[in-house]
Amino acid sequence: MSEDTLKQEKKAKLDWWKSQGIEPYGRKFLREPISGLTAERKGTVSIAGRIMTIRRHGKAAFCDVMDQSGKIQVYFKKDIIGDVLFERFKNLDVGDIVGLKGELFITHTGQLTLLVKDFVILSKILGTLPEKWHGLRDVEVRYRKRYLDLIVNPESREIFFLRIKILNMIRDFLNSAGYLEVETPMMHPIPGGAEARPFITHHNALDMDLYLRIAPELYLKRLLVGGMEKVYEINRSFRNEGISTLHNPEFTMLELYCAYGDYQEMMELTENLISHIVNEIFKSHEIDFGDTKIDFSLPWKKIYWEDCWKKFGIENWKDKQQIKKVFSDLHLDTEGKEDIFELLDLLFKRTIEPELIDPTFIIKFPIETSPLAKCWPGESSMVERFELYIGGLEIANAYSELNDPLEQKKRFLEEMERPSERPKVVDEDYIEALEYGMPPAGGLGIGIDRLVMILTGCLSIRDVILFPLLRPKQ
RNA sequence: GGGCCGUUAGCUCAACUGGCAGAGCAGGGCACUCUUAAUGCCAAGGCUGGAGGUUCGAUUCCUCCACGGCCUACCA
């Protein structure tokens, strides 16, 4: 059966409805959520939803009707609804959206069912839903036509409902801790707050290039200068880099700042926030992830970044020869990297990161890789910073914020001298803001998509983003 | 960007070393007033992702293209 033939058959049914003087695309319909219905409920109830299956039996039929809240079996009986409505029922298809009125009863097999007394069609399907039993498996179609995925794949619905729940829990948690949710620009004259290639756009009236934000950090910290003490933004940021199971060009991040705090406070907040979410959702501190389990019991493991290298026999991580020897001992390719920090980063990614399954904080980083972080007390070459790893993924990054404008400017200038493919401009406006005085503060960023991946057991970021970026078909 | 793999009916999948492309579901017809992957009978549905090539003959082998997946690189 070709797609065109199928569509023609549906179109013929649409015309049938119209020939009866009935508009098949209806209007407002008062109804209640299906999930709230129980056998004890007496009298007429009104529901609406999509017909998912039809089991016809001559002069009667059972259907399953689904709304956002759930699914219920409904029973159409010619005796009950009469000839006219039964004829209309015959012109319903799987996939049609209907409004139904009737009474609840329990079938002989013990199933809660709505005995239909009256119904209206609210939307006629012209396409064909994917198969009821296997659902929609083709990942490409699932991403391109997410609406179909949501209709027929319950697992997919659960993932996105859980994502929404997680975001609500984050907001509730932060709001009750006194944090203010703010919105800062997504179009930046200077890309900053992270190391990434930006997307460029153009404002016609001002005739100026603008960059889609790669991070909201520098604007949120301007708010600290302005006297807002606890702020957060659940932000979409944009990075013009490759796409992978861990990367979508636009992604969701939580960034928050707490005046008069530091990275330690951010560490406690991260532990409390994420373990709270895990406990609320799973009623347990342990969850399945891939072939393993992740244990969220507090307190989480803490490892100094400098101590990561000891197991490789590196006494002094500033000694490039020692690092390179480790690479050759482990038969790892240095991939042409010469910079000490790039080499260490690569070594970390290859050997340490994949093993950080239970939540683990890596603490105290070299200043060269952290231009916005405050120095470690008494150690001007290191900073107060942590990264959080869960399930082998980098989930969060936090530090004590650098609030010294002169030091900040010096760091920016030093950063510009390091080799990079990315545009580097000193954000003088940000420096000026710091000159008016920013309180000491702790700052935290959490990758929301990745956190949702961990909590839903998804191995690809595309499975937790409703509409991941794909190349247009043909 | 590089490597490997995939693309067959609306959906889910078959088709041995190259030999007439099959099924289930959905859709159509008939029967059926407690089914739930309803059931029984009947009929229909395809330029095998696209373009070339090899061959008597290509879903199958080769080349190119498109899209996707996984790995890899940049990044979070």
XYZ file of C-alpha atoms (C1' of nucleotides) in Angstrom:
550
model
C 0.000 0.000 0.000
C 1.667 3.163 -1.163
C 1.780 6.254 0.990
C -0.398 8.109 -1.517
C -3.080 5.413 -1.474
C -3.159 5.447 2.307
C -3.530 9.202 2.315
C -6.310 9.057 -0.279
C -8.237 6.577 1.844
C -7.950 8.825 4.883
C -8.932 11.811 2.761
C -12.056 9.937 1.641
C -13.020 9.471 5.285
C -12.384 13.139 5.941
C -14.748 13.945 3.089
C -17.320 11.560 4.550
C -17.339 13.573 7.797
C -17.703 16.797 5.861
C -20.521 15.290 3.784
C -22.359 14.683 7.058
C -22.080 18.379 7.820
C -19.544 17.698 10.596
C -16.341 19.700 10.918
C -13.645 17.045 11.543
C -11.282 19.571 13.136
C -13.160 20.467 16.272
C -13.079 23.112 18.937
C -12.765 23.430 22.697
C -13.840 20.278 24.522
C -14.278 20.119 28.299
C -12.683 16.983 29.654
C -10.674 15.563 32.508
C -7.352 13.706 32.528
C -7.667 9.990 31.888
C -5.263 9.031 34.652
C -7.644 10.406 37.293
C -10.440 7.963 36.432
C -11.276 5.041 38.756
C -13.968 2.360 38.894
C -15.613 4.085 41.867
C -16.413 7.079 39.688
C -20.182 7.225 38.986
C -22.074 9.287 36.417
C -20.984 10.745 33.120
C -17.310 11.445 32.529
C -15.796 13.360 29.673
C -12.364 12.586 28.222
C -10.434 13.452 25.094
C -7.431 11.939 23.413
C -5.981 10.023 20.512
C -7.314 6.625 19.413
C -4.330 4.273 19.616
C -5.956 0.967 18.730
C -9.347 -0.214 17.453
C -10.703 -3.735 17.926
C -13.883 -3.968 15.872
C -16.540 -6.617 16.550
C -19.307 -6.010 14.064
C -21.817 -3.941 16.031
C -19.405 -3.088 18.836
C -15.752 -2.158 19.259
C -13.063 -1.560 21.833
C -10.532 1.209 21.462
C -7.623 2.488 23.503
C -7.642 6.247 23.906
C -4.565 8.088 25.136
C -4.114 11.578 26.504
C -1.017 13.099 28.101
C -1.837 11.574 31.471
C -2.521 8.014 30.370
C -4.565 5.518 28.449
C -8.012 3.972 28.886
C -10.072 1.400 27.032
C -13.358 2.700 25.619
C -16.298 0.623 24.417
C -18.488 1.625 21.495
C -21.766 -0.318 21.330
C -24.369 0.176 18.614
C -27.196 -0.507 21.144
C -25.964 2.337 23.293
C -24.895 5.043 20.847
C -27.486 4.336 18.129
C -27.209 3.983 14.366
C -26.102 7.516 13.541
C -23.180 7.660 15.982
C -22.174 4.084 15.170
C -21.936 4.976 11.494
C -19.704 7.883 12.486
C -17.619 5.572 14.637
C -16.985 3.384 11.581
C -15.317 6.391 9.985
C -12.843 6.837 12.802
C -9.256 5.686 12.345
C -6.373 4.836 14.602
C -4.697 8.172 15.218
C -7.851 10.300 15.231
C -8.357 12.639 18.171
C -11.791 12.394 19.748
C -13.810 13.764 22.648
C -15.841 11.122 24.485
C -18.634 11.129 27.040
C -19.791 8.016 28.839
C -19.844 5.949 32.004
C -17.141 3.847 33.551
C -17.523 0.139 34.083
C -15.390 -2.924 34.599
C -15.257 -5.538 31.842
C -15.553 -9.268 32.440
C -11.790 -9.426 32.314
C -11.561 -6.766 35.025
C -10.497 -3.779 32.970
C -11.638 -0.223 33.626
C -13.484 0.862 30.488
C -15.515 3.838 29.351
C -18.872 2.870 27.874
C -19.278 5.570 25.247
C -22.661 7.394 25.186
C -21.628 10.253 22.942
C -18.543 11.406 21.094
C -17.201 14.038 18.723
C -14.273 14.011 16.349
C -11.717 16.680 17.220
C -9.006 15.979 14.653
C -8.807 13.607 11.705
C -5.511 11.918 10.994
C -4.377 11.861 7.358
C -1.050 10.160 7.968
C -0.544 6.658 9.346
C 0.836 6.043 12.822
C 3.808 3.688 13.125
C 3.080 0.156 14.193
C 1.365 -0.347 17.543
C 3.530 -3.212 18.661
C 7.097 -2.221 17.775
C 6.562 1.528 17.837
C 8.943 3.745 15.901
C 12.482 2.328 15.954
C 14.240 4.265 13.186
C 16.302 6.810 15.156
C 16.490 9.229 12.259
C 12.697 9.403 11.994
C 12.404 9.574 15.788
C 14.569 12.720 15.796
C 13.087 14.313 12.691
C 9.451 13.571 13.559
C 9.672 13.706 17.330
C 5.885 14.067 17.520
C 5.518 10.510 16.184
C 8.129 9.269 18.617
C 6.174 10.856 21.475
C 2.863 9.394 20.304
C 3.973 5.807 19.893
C 7.032 5.317 22.123
C 6.156 5.458 25.832
C 9.865 5.257 26.778
C 10.497 8.430 24.869
C 7.594 10.242 26.564
C 8.958 9.168 29.933
C 12.394 10.571 29.177
C 11.061 14.001 28.275
C 8.569 14.126 31.130
C 11.417 13.237 33.453
C 13.547 15.988 31.963
C 10.774 18.485 32.649
C 10.454 17.179 36.193
C 14.198 17.499 36.774
C 14.176 21.096 35.577
C 11.228 21.893 37.828
C 13.010 20.307 40.783
C 16.128 22.347 40.080
C 14.074 25.547 39.982
C 12.193 24.658 43.170
C 15.406 23.775 44.959
C 17.188 26.975 43.968
C 14.182 29.242 44.458
C 13.665 27.989 47.981
C 17.382 28.453 48.652
C 16.898 32.129 47.799
C 18.321 32.111 44.279
C 16.822 34.493 41.719
C 16.172 33.179 38.224
C 17.369 35.760 35.717
C 17.648 36.103 31.963
C 20.754 37.501 30.325
C 21.503 38.169 26.652
C 21.897 35.336 24.222
C 23.455 37.657 21.659
C 26.861 38.856 22.780
C 29.074 41.503 21.186
C 32.076 39.575 22.555
C 31.924 35.817 23.050
C 33.183 34.936 26.517
C 32.876 32.852 29.637
C 34.133 29.677 28.003
C 36.567 28.376 25.426
C 34.603 27.541 22.260
C 33.983 28.720 18.721
C 30.841 30.847 18.578
C 28.043 31.141 16.049
C 28.079 34.540 14.394
C 25.018 36.533 13.460
C 24.430 40.088 12.342
C 22.222 42.917 13.510
C 21.133 44.952 10.498
C 20.007 48.205 12.108
C 23.156 48.475 14.211
C 25.219 46.956 11.407
C 27.183 44.880 13.869
C 28.172 41.239 14.234
C 26.895 39.478 17.285
C 27.773 36.091 18.744
C 25.310 33.586 20.113
C 26.406 33.083 23.682
C 28.813 30.291 24.479
C 28.133 30.839 28.211
C 26.176 33.371 30.296
C 28.921 33.667 32.918
C 30.170 37.204 32.376
C 26.650 38.674 32.405
C 25.595 36.785 35.511
C 28.657 38.096 37.326
C 27.782 41.635 36.287
C 24.596 41.035 38.271
C 26.704 40.185 41.327
C 28.336 43.590 40.889
C 24.831 45.049 40.744
C 23.977 43.615 44.144
C 22.017 40.532 43.154
C 23.545 38.028 45.539
C 22.236 34.658 44.415
C 21.360 34.315 40.756
C 20.896 31.474 38.317
C 20.023 31.054 34.692
C 18.883 27.854 33.039
C 20.344 28.858 29.729
C 20.595 27.650 26.192
C 24.151 28.179 25.022
C 25.547 27.666 21.559
C 28.914 26.304 20.528
C 30.022 25.966 16.950
C 31.808 22.660 17.434
C 31.280 19.072 16.398
C 28.200 16.993 17.076
C 28.460 13.753 19.024
C 26.611 11.611 21.534
C 27.743 14.166 24.130
C 27.462 17.379 22.109
C 24.610 19.271 20.495
C 25.368 22.720 19.024
C 22.763 24.237 21.341
C 22.630 22.820 24.817
C 21.135 23.596 28.172
C 23.226 24.597 31.126
C 22.480 25.717 34.646
C 24.758 28.503 35.769
C 24.502 29.964 39.224
C 26.454 32.398 41.370
C 26.420 32.910 45.098
C 27.919 36.113 46.513
C 30.188 35.699 49.530
C 30.528 31.987 48.765
C 33.285 29.924 47.195
C 33.878 26.686 45.279
C 33.497 24.659 48.487
C 30.000 26.002 48.947
C 29.262 25.170 45.302
C 30.470 21.636 45.911
C 28.042 21.196 48.805
C 25.238 22.741 46.788
C 25.943 20.426 43.853
C 25.934 17.371 46.117
C 22.709 18.436 47.792
C 20.926 19.423 44.585
C 21.739 16.319 42.561
C 21.337 13.807 45.403
C 18.005 15.452 46.258
C 16.832 14.965 42.661
C 18.047 11.352 42.606
C 16.301 10.565 45.897
C 13.055 12.194 44.831
C 12.906 10.454 41.472
C 14.312 7.036 42.279
C 13.661 6.856 46.037
C 17.159 5.408 46.174
C 20.741 6.633 46.084
C 21.708 4.126 43.430
C 20.665 4.082 39.779
C 21.391 1.898 36.771
C 23.499 3.374 34.003
C 24.406 1.251 30.992
C 25.966 -1.938 32.312
C 26.859 -0.403 35.661
C 25.318 1.296 38.659
C 25.960 4.805 39.914
C 26.018 5.328 43.663
C 25.036 8.862 44.678
C 25.516 8.354 48.445
C 27.001 11.385 50.174
C 29.676 12.524 50.547
C 31.021 12.174 47.035
C 34.594 11.275 46.218
C 37.061 14.143 46.012
C 40.391 13.878 44.192
C 42.976 16.589 43.722
C 43.761 17.170 40.072
C 47.466 17.083 40.905
C 47.078 13.623 42.476
C 45.567 12.188 39.284
C 49.037 11.907 37.765
C 50.720 10.069 40.613
C 49.350 6.701 39.527
C 51.233 7.112 36.255
C 54.456 7.801 38.156
C 54.492 11.459 37.171
C 56.281 13.256 40.018
C 56.129 16.704 38.466
C 53.206 17.296 36.103
C 54.976 20.321 34.664
C 57.628 18.017 33.203
C 56.599 17.389 29.629
C 59.098 14.566 29.155
C 57.542 12.595 32.027
C 54.084 13.074 30.559
C 55.173 12.012 27.117
C 56.821 8.939 28.564
C 53.483 7.926 30.085
C 51.858 8.284 26.682
C 54.412 5.987 25.096
C 54.270 3.526 28.030
C 50.504 3.291 27.624
C 50.783 3.156 23.818
C 48.625 6.277 23.618
C 48.914 8.676 20.712
C 49.692 12.248 21.732
C 47.801 13.303 18.614
C 50.349 15.962 17.831
C 49.763 17.831 21.059
C 52.743 19.628 22.606
C 51.127 21.858 25.208
C 51.429 20.404 28.723
C 47.824 21.164 29.607
C 46.494 19.689 26.388
C 48.563 16.568 26.975
C 47.349 16.218 30.537
C 43.781 16.866 29.429
C 44.097 14.146 26.807
C 45.600 11.711 29.298
C 42.756 12.482 31.694
C 40.113 11.900 29.040
C 41.646 8.645 27.878
C 42.440 7.041 31.187
C 40.767 8.668 34.180
C 37.462 10.169 33.042
C 35.894 6.884 31.815
C 36.427 5.375 35.271
C 34.732 8.173 37.204
C 31.368 6.427 37.456
C 30.201 7.350 40.940
C 30.041 11.141 41.363
C 33.583 12.429 41.793
C 34.921 15.942 42.259
C 38.279 16.729 40.718
C 39.658 19.684 42.686
C 42.258 22.430 42.303
C 43.247 23.159 38.721
C 46.171 24.981 37.143
C 45.596 28.671 36.565
C 46.348 28.450 32.841
C 43.130 26.535 32.156
C 40.955 28.666 34.436
C 41.152 32.357 33.535
C 38.063 33.362 35.535
C 38.853 31.524 38.774
C 40.430 32.775 41.987
C 43.857 31.529 43.005
C 44.391 28.790 45.536
C 45.455 30.429 48.825
C 49.251 30.622 48.872
C 49.586 28.989 45.439
C 49.414 31.502 42.656
C 49.742 28.825 39.953
C 46.590 26.932 40.983
C 42.949 27.941 41.350
C 39.979 27.118 43.556
C 37.995 25.068 41.110
C 36.339 21.690 40.719
C 34.905 19.592 37.956
C 32.270 16.963 38.682
C 32.220 13.646 36.828
C 29.350 11.143 36.876
C 29.049 8.028 34.743
C 32.292 8.968 32.998
C 30.824 12.286 31.837
C 31.806 15.796 32.823
C 28.669 17.137 34.449
C 29.649 20.287 36.311
C 32.358 22.880 36.649
C 32.689 25.434 39.428
C 35.098 27.845 40.997
C 35.657 30.668 43.399
C 35.134 33.627 41.123
C 38.020 35.951 40.389
C 36.857 39.415 41.492
C 40.121 41.356 41.167
C 39.756 43.531 38.028
C 43.490 44.057 37.553
C 44.254 40.377 37.938
C 41.372 39.550 35.589
C 42.701 41.865 32.906
C 46.164 40.344 33.248
C 44.687 36.847 32.848
C 42.735 37.860 29.759
C 45.863 39.274 28.191
C 47.858 36.144 29.026
C 45.103 33.997 27.548
C 45.281 35.954 24.303
C 48.926 35.078 23.943
C 48.225 31.341 24.099
C 47.750 29.731 20.677
C 44.091 29.292 19.775
C 41.841 29.075 16.740
C 39.123 30.991 18.525
C 38.542 34.733 18.394
C 39.925 36.362 21.517
C 39.028 39.877 22.549
C 39.443 41.281 26.039
C 35.999 42.093 27.395
C 36.838 45.574 28.671
C 33.226 46.158 29.630
C 33.414 43.192 32.002
C 36.689 44.450 33.473
C 35.043 47.808 34.045
C 32.162 46.116 35.851
C 34.673 44.387 38.144
C 36.251 47.754 38.843
C 33.038 48.746 40.581
C 33.500 45.825 42.949
C 32.185 42.286 42.694
C 31.749 40.447 45.984
C 33.731 37.227 46.360
C 31.507 34.479 45.046
C 31.148 30.850 44.171
C 29.986 30.010 40.669
C 28.694 26.737 39.254
C 27.743 25.374 35.851
C 25.873 22.100 35.372
C 25.318 20.487 31.990
C 21.606 19.797 32.121
C 21.401 17.592 29.038
C 24.143 15.337 30.364
C 22.629 15.235 33.825
C 19.345 14.166 32.255
C 21.246 11.521 30.257
C 22.633 10.088 33.476
C 19.257 10.124 35.213
C 17.357 8.610 32.269
C 20.028 6.095 31.266
C 20.386 7.595 27.779
C 23.725 7.102 26.046
C 23.159 9.838 23.443
C 22.431 13.504 24.091
C 19.978 13.424 21.172
C 17.716 11.167 23.183
C 17.198 13.871 25.819
C 16.840 16.856 23.452
C 13.380 17.084 21.864
C 14.638 18.426 18.549
C 18.367 17.708 18.147
C 20.110 19.405 15.243
C 20.100 17.266 12.100
C 21.074 18.033 8.570
C 17.932 18.705 6.508
C 16.818 15.695 4.505
C 17.750 16.073 0.784
C 36.991 16.659 9.133
C 38.660 11.079 9.203
C 37.247 5.660 9.795
C 33.545 1.760 10.004
C 28.403 0.402 9.381
C 23.397 1.179 7.766
C 19.133 2.776 4.209
C 13.982 -3.097 1.256
C 5.784 -1.668 1.494
C 3.052 3.767 5.807
C 5.596 0.968 10.330
C 8.666 -3.454 12.241
C 11.620 -6.889 9.824
C 13.021 -11.236 6.040
C 15.300 -12.557 1.198
C 21.966 -18.328 1.483
C 27.764 -17.716 -2.424
C 24.364 -12.520 -7.886
C 18.754 -15.955 -10.228
C 10.782 -14.220 -10.365
C 11.482 -9.253 -3.416
C 8.444 -12.094 1.380
C 5.833 -11.735 6.188
C 3.417 -9.314 10.467
C 1.065 -4.775 11.756
C -1.536 -0.551 9.598
C -4.949 0.409 5.363
C -9.413 -1.873 1.854
C -13.741 -5.724 1.433
C -16.882 -9.490 4.063
C -18.409 -11.862 8.894
C -18.624 -11.061 14.112
C -22.206 -6.877 20.488
C -16.644 -8.317 26.491
C -12.024 -7.519 23.052
C -7.190 -6.012 24.586
C -0.893 -7.706 19.571
C -9.204 -9.603 19.029
C -10.427 -13.543 15.433
C -11.673 -15.929 10.436
C -11.871 -15.411 5.070
C -10.666 -12.334 0.514
C -8.101 -8.713 -2.299
C -4.447 -4.896 -2.760
C 0.185 -2.628 -1.613
C 7.596 -2.207 -3.981
C 11.753 1.471 -9.774
C 14.977 -2.320 -2.817
C 17.627 6.040 -0.521
C 19.561 8.563 -5.530
C 22.932 8.391 -9.985
C 26.308 5.539 -12.716
C 29.137 0.879 -13.670
C 30.227 -4.688 -13.958
C 26.971 -8.838 -15.563
C 22.748 -12.691 -19.764
C 20.742 -11.123 -15.003
C 22.041 -6.622 -9.198
C 18.282 -5.676 -2.933
C 23.039 -8.600 -3.330
C 29.414 -6.793 -6.435
C 32.061 -1.772 -7.675
C 32.172 3.876 -7.892
C 30.010 8.492 -6.668
C 26.122 11.256 -4.039
C 22.355 12.038 0.045
C 20.821 11.091 4.949
C 21.606 8.537 9.499
C 24.231 5.562 13.410
C 28.731 4.342 16.045
C 33.901 5.493 16.824
C 37.398 9.552 16.377
C 38.895 15.014 16.387
C 37.497 20.315 18.185
C 34.006 21.540 22.581
C 30.597 20.749 27.571
